[in-house]
Coordinates of N, CA and C in Angstrom, one line a residue:
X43 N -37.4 6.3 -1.0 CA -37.9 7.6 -1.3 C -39.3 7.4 -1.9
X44 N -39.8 8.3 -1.4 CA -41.5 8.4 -2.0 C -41.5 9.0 -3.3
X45 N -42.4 8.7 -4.2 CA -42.6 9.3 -5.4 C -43.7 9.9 -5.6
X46 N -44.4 11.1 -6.1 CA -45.5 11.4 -6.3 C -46.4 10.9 -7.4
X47 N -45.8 10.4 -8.3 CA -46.2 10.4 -9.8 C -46.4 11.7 -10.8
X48 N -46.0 13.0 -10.6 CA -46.1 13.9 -10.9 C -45.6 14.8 -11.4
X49 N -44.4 14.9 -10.3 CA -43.2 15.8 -10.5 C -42.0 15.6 -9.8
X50 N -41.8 14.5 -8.7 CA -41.0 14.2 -7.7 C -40.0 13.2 -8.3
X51 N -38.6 13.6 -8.4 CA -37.3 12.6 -8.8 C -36.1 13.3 -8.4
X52 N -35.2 12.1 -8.1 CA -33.8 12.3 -7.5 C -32.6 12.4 -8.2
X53 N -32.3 13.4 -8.1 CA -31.0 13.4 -9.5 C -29.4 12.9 -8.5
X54 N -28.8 12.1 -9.3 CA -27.5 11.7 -9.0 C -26.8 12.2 -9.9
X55 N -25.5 13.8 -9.6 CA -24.6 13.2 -10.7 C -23.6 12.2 -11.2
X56 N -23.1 12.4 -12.4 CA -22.2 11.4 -13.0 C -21.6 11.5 -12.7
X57 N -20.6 10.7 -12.1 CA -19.4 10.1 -11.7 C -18.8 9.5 -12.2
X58 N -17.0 9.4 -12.2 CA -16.7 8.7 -13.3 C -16.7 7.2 -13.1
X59 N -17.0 7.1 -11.8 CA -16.9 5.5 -11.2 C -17.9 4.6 -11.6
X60 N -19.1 5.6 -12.5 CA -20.3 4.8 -13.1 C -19.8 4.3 -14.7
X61 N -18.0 5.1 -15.0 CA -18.2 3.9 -16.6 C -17.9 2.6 -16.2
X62 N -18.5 1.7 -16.2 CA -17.9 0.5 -15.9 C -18.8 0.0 -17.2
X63 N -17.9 -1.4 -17.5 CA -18.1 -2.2 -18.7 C -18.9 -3.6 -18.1
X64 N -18.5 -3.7 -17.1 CA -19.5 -4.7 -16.4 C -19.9 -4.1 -15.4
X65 N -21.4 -4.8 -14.8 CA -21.6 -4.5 -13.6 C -23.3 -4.8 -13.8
X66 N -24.4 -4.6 -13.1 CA -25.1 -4.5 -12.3 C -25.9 -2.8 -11.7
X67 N -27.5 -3.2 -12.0 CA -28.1 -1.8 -10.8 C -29.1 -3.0 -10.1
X68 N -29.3 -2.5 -9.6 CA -30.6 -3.3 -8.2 C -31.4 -2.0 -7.5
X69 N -32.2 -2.3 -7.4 CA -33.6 -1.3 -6.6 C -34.5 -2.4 -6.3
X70 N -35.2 -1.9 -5.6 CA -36.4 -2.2 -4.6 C -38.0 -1.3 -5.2
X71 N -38.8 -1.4 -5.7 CA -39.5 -1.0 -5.9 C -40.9 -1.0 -5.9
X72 N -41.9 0.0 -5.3 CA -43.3 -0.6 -4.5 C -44.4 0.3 -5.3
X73 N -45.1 -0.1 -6.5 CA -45.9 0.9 -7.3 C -47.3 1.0 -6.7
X74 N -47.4 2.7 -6.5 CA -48.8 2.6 -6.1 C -50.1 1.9 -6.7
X75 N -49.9 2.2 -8.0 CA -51.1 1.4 -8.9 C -50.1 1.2 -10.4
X76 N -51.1 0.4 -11.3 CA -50.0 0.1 -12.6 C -50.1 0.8 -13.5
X77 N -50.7 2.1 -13.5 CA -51.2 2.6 -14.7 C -50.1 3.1 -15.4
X78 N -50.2 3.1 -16.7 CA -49.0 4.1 -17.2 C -47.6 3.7 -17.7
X79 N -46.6 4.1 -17.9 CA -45.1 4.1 -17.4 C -45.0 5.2 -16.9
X80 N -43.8 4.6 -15.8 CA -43.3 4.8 -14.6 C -41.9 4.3 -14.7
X81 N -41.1 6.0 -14.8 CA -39.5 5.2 -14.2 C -39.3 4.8 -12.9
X82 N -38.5 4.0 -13.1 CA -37.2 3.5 -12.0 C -35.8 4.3 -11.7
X83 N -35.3 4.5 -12.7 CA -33.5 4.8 -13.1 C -33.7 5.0 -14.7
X84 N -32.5 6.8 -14.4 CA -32.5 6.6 -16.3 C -31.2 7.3 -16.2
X85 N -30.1 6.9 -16.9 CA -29.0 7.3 -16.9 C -28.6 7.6 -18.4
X86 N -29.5 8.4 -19.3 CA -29.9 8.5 -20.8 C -30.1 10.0 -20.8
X87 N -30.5 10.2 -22.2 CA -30.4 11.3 -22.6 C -31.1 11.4 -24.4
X88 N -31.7 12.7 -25.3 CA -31.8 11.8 -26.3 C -30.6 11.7 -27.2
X89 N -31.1 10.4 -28.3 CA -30.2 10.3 -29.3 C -28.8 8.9 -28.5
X90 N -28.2 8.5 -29.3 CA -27.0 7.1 -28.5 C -25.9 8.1 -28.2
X91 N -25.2 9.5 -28.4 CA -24.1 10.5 -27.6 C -23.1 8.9 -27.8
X92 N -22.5 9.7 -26.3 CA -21.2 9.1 -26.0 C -21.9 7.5 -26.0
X93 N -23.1 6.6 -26.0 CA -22.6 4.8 -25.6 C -23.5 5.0 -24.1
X94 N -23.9 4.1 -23.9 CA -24.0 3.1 -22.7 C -25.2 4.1 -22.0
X95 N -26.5 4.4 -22.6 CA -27.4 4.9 -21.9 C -28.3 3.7 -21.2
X96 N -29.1 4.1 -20.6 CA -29.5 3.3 -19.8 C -31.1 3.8 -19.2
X97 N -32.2 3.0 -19.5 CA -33.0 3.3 -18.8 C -34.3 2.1 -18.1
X98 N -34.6 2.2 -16.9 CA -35.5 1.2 -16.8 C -36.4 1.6 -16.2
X99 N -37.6 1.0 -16.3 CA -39.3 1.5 -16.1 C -39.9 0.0 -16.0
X100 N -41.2 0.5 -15.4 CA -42.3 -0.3 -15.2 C -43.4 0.5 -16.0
X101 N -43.9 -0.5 -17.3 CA -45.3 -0.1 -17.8 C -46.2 -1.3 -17.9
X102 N -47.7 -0.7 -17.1 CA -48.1 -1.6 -16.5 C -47.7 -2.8 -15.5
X103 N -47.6 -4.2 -15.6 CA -47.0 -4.8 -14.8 C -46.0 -5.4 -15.5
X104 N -45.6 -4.9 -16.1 CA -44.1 -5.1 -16.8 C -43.0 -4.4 -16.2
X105 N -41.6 -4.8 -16.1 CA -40.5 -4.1 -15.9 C -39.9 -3.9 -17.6
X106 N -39.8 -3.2 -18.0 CA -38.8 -2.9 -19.0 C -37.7 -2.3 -19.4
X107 N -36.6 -2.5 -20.0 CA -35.6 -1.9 -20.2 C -34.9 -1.7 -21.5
X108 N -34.0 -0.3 -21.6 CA -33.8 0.4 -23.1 C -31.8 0.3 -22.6
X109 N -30.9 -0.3 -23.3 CA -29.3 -0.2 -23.1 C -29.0 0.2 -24.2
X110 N -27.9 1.0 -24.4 CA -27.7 1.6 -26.1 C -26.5 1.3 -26.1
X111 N -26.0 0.8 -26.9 CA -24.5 1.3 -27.9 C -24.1 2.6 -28.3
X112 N -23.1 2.9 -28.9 CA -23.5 4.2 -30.0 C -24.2 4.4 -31.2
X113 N -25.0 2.9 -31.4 CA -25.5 3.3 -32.8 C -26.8 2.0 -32.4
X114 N -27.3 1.2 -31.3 CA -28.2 0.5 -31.6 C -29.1 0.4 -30.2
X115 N -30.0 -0.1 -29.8 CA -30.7 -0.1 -28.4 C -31.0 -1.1 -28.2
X116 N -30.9 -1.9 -27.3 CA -31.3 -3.4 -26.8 C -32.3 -3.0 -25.8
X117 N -33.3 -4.0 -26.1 CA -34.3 -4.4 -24.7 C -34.5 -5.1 -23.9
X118 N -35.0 -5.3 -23.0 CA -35.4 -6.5 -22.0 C -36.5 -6.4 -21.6
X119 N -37.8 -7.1 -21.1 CA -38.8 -7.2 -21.1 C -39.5 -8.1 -19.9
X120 N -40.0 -8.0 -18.9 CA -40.0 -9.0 -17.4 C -41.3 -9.7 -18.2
X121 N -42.3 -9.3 -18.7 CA -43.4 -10.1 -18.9 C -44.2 -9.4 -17.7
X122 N -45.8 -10.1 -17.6 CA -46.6 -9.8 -16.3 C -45.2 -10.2 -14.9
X123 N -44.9 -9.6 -14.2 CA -44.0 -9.6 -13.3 C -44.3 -8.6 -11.9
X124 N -45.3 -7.6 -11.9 CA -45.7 -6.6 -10.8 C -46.6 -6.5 -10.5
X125 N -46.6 -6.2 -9.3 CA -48.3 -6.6 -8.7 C -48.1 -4.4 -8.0
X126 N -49.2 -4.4 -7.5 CA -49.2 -2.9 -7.2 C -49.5 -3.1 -5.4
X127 N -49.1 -2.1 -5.4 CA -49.0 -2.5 -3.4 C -48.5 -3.5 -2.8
X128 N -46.9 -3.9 -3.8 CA -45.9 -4.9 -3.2 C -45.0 -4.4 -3.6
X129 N -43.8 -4.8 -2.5 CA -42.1 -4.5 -3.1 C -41.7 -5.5 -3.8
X130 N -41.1 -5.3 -5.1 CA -40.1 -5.9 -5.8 C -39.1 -5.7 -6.1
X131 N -38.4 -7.0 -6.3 CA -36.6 -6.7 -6.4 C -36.2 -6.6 -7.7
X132 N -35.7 -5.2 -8.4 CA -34.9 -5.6 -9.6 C -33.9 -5.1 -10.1
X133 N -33.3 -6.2 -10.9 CA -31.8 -6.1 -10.6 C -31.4 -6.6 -12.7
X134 N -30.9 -5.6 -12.8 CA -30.1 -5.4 -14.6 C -28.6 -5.7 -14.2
X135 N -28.1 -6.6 -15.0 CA -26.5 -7.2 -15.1 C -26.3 -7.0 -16.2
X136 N -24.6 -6.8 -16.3 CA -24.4 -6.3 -18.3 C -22.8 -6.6 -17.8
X137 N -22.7 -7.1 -19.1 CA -20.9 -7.5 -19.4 C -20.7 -8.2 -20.0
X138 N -19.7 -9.4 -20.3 CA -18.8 -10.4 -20.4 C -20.3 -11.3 -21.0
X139 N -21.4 -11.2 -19.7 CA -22.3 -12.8 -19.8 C -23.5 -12.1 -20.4
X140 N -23.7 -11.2 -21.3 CA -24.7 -10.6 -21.9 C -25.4 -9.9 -20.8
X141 N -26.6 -9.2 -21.5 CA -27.8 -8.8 -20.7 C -28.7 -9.4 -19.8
X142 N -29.1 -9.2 -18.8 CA -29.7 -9.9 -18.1 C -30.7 -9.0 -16.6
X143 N -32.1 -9.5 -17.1 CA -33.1 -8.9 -16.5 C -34.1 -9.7 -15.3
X144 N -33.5 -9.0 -13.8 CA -34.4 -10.6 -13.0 C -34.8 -9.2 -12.0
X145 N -36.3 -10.6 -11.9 CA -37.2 -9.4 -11.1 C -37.6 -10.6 -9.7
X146 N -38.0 -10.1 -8.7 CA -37.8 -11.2 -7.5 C -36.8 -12.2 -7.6
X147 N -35.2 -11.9 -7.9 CA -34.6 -12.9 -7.4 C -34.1 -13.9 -8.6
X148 N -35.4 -13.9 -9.7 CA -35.2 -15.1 -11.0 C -35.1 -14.4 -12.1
X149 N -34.5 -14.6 -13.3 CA -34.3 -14.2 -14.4 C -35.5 -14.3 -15.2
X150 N -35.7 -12.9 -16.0 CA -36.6 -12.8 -16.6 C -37.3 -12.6 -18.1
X151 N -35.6 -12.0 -18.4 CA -35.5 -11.8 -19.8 C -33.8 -11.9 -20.1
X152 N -32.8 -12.0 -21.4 CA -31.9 -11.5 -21.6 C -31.6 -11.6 -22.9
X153 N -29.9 -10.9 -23.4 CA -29.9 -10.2 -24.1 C -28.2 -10.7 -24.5
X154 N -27.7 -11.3 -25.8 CA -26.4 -11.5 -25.7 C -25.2 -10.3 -26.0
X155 N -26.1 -9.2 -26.0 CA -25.0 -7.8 -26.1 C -24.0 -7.8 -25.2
X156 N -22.3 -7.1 -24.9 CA -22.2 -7.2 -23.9 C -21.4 -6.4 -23.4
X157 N -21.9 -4.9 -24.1 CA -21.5 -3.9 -23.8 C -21.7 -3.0 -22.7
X158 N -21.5 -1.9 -22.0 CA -21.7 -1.4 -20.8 C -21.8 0.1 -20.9
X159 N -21.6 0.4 -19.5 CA -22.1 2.0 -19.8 C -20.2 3.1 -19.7
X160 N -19.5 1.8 -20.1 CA -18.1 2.7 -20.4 C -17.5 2.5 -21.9
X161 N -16.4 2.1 -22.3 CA -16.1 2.2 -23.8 C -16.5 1.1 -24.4
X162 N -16.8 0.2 -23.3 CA -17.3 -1.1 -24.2 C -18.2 -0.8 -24.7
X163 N -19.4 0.4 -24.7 CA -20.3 0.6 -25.4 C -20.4 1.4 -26.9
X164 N -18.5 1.2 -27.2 CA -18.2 2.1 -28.6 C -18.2 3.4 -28.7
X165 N -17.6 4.1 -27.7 CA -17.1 5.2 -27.5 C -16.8 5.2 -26.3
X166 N -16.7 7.1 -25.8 CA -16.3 7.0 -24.0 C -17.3 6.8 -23.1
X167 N -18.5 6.6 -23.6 CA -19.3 5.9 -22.0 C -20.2 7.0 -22.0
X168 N -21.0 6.7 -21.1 CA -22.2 7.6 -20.4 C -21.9 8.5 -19.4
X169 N -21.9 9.5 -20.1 CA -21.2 10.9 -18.9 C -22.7 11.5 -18.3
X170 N -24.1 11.4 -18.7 CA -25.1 11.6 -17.8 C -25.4 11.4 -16.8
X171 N -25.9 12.4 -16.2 CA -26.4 12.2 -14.3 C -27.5 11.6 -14.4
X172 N -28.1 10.5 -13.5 CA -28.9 9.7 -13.2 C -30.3 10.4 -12.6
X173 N -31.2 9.8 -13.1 CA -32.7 10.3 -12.3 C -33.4 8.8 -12.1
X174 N -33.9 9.1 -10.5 CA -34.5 8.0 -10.0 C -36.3 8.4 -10.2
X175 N -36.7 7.8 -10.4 CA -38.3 8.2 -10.9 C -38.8 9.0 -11.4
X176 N -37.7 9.1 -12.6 CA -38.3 10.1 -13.9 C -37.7 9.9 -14.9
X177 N -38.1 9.8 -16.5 CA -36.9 9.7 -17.8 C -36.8 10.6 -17.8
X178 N -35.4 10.9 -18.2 CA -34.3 11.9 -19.3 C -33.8 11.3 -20.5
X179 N -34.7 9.9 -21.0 CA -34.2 9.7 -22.4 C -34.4 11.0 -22.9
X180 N -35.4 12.0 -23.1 CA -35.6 13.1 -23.9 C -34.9 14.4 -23.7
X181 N -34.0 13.8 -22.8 CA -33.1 15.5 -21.8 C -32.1 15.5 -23.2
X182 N -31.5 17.1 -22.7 CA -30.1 17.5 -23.5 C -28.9 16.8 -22.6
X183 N -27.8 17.1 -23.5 CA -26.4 16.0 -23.0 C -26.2 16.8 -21.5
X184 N -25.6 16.2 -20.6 CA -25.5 16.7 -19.0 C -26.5 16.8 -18.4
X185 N -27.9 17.0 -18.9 CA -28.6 17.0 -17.9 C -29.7 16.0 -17.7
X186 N -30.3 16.5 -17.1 CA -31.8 15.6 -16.9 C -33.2 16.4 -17.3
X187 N -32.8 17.3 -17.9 CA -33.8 18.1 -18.5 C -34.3 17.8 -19.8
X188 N -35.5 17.3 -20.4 CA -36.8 17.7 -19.7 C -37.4 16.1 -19.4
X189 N -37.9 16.0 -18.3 CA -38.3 14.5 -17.6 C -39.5 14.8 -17.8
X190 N -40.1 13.3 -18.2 CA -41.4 12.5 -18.1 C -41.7 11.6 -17.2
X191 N -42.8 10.8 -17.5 CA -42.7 9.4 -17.2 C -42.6 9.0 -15.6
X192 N -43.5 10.2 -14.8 CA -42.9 10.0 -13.3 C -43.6 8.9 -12.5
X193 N -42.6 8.3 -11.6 CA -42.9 7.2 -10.9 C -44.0 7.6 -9.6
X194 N -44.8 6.8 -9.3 CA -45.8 6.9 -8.6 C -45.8 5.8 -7.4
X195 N -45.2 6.0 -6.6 CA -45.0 4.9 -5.8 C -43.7 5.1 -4.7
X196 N -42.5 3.9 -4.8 CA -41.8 3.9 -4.1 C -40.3 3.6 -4.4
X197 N -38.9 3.9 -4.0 CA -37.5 2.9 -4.2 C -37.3 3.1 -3.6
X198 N -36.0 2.4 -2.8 CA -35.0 1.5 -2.1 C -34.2 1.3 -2.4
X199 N -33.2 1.0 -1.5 CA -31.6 0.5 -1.6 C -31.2 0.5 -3.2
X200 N -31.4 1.4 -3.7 CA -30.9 1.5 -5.2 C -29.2 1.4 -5.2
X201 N -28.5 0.1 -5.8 CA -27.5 0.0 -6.1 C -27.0 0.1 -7.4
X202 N -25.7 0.4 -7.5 CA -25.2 0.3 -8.6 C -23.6 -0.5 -8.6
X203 N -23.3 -2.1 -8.8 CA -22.1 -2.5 -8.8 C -21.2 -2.4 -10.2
X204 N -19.6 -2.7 -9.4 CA -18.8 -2.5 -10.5 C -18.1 -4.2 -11.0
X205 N -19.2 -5.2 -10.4 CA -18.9 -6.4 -11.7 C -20.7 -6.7 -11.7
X206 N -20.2 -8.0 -12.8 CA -21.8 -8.5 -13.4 C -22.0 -9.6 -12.4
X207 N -22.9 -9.0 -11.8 CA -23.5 -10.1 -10.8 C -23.8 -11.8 -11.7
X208 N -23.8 -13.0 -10.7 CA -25.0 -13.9 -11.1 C -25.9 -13.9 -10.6
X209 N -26.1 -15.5 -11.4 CA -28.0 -15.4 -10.9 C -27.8 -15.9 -9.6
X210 N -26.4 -16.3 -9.1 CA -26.8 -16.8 -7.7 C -26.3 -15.7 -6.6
X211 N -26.0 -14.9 -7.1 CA -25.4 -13.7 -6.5 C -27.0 -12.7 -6.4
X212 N -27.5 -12.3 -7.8 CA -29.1 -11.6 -7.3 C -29.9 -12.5 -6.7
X213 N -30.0 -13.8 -6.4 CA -30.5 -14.3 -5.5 C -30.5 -13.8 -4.2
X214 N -29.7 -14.2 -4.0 CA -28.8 -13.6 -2.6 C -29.0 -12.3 -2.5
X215 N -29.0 -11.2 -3.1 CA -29.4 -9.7 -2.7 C -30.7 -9.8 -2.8
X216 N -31.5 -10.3 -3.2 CA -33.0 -10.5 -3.3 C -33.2 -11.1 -1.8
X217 N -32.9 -12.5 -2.0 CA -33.4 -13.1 -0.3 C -32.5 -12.2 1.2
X218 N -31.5 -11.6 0.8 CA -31.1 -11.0 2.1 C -31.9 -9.5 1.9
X219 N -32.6 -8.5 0.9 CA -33.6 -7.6 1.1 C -34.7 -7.9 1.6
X220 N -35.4 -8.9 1.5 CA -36.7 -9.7 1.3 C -37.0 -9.4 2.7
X221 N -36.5 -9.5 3.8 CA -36.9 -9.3 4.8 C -37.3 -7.8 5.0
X222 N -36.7 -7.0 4.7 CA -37.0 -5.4 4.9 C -38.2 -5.0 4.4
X223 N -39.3 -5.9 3.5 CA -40.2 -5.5 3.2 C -41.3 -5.5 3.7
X224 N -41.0 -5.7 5.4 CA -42.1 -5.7 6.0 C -42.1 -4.5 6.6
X225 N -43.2 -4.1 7.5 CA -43.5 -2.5 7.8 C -42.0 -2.0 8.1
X226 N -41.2 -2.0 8.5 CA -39.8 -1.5 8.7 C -39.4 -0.2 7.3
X227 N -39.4 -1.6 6.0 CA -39.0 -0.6 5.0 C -39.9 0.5 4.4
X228 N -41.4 0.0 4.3 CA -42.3 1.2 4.7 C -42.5 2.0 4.8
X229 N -42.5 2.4 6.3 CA -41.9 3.1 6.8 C -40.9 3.9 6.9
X230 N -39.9 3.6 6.5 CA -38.8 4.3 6.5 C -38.8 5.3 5.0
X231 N -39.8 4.5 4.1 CA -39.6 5.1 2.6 C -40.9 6.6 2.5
X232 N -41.7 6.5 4.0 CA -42.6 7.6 4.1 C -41.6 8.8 4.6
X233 N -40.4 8.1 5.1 CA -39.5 9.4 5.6 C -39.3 10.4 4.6
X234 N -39.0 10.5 3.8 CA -38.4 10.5 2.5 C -39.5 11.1 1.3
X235 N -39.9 12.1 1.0 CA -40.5 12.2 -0.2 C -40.4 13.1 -1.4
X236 N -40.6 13.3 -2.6 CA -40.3 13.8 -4.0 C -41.3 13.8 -4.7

């Protein structure tokens, strides 16, 4: 899907199949330019509510990321990691083996919390609906209202699994995407716009 930088984002509701205590998100992501933050995925709201919010962005050429508990917020941080007018792969893992933030494939940052976005986050979990290139850290509970932060650019194969990947496992979804990033996926993400 295309992003405008403006006003364009995809709302997913919540499902219950999203409390999981372990697991994994992965996207594909191609920024027009670096200015700014720019979400990716935000499955938050304000204030810690029920546990296990979740948000990730690109500011500047950084990937960064906000996971909450009920009462604390962990980060992860890629460092210089994005270039603007390229696809990259990134992929957040949470559970059992802590936090963990890899961008092309390699690990970038982590985190030894090892809570999730269900009770392991110290209550019942994250009942919010998802927005793809825009925050709702600042929305009321259920919704995605009122969003910031819009992404300018592009996503892809946005996953979401229900265990904590490895590092040789996001390898592997990295090198078997890697190919689609030639005019094919492109292409296909001009079909598509918001």
């Amino acid at each position: 899907v295309e992003h405008n930088g403006s006003n364009g984002y995809v709302e997913i509701p919540h499902d219950d199949d999203f409390l999981i205590d372990e697991g994994a998100i992965s996207l594909w992501v191609y920024l027009d330019d670096l200015s700014g933050r720019q979400e990716l995925f935000s499955k938050d709201s304000s204030g810690y509510d029920t546990g296990g919010h979740i948000t990730i962005y690109a500011n500047g050429n950084d990937v960064e990321l906000r996971f909450q508990s009920t009462n604390t917020s962990y980060s992860l941080d890629s460092g210089d990691a994005l270039s603007a007018t390229t696809w990259h792969h990134v992929a957040f893992t949470f559970g059992p083996a802590g936090m963990r933030l890899y961008v092309d494939g390699s690990l970038v940052d982590s985190d030894s919390y090892t809570g999730g976005m269900g009770t392991s986050s110290g209550a019942v979990g994250n009942y919010e609906p998802i927005a793809l290139g825009a925050n709702t850290w600042q929305s009321g509970n259920l919704t995605i209202m009122s969003l910031q932060s819009y992404l300018d650019g592009r996503l892809d194969d946005v996953r979401i699994y229900d265990q904590q990947l490895s590092a040789a496992q996001v390898a592997a979804v990295f090198t078997s995407g890697a190919a689609a990033t030639s005019a094919g996926r492109r292409a296909s993400a001009r079909s598509a716009r918001c």
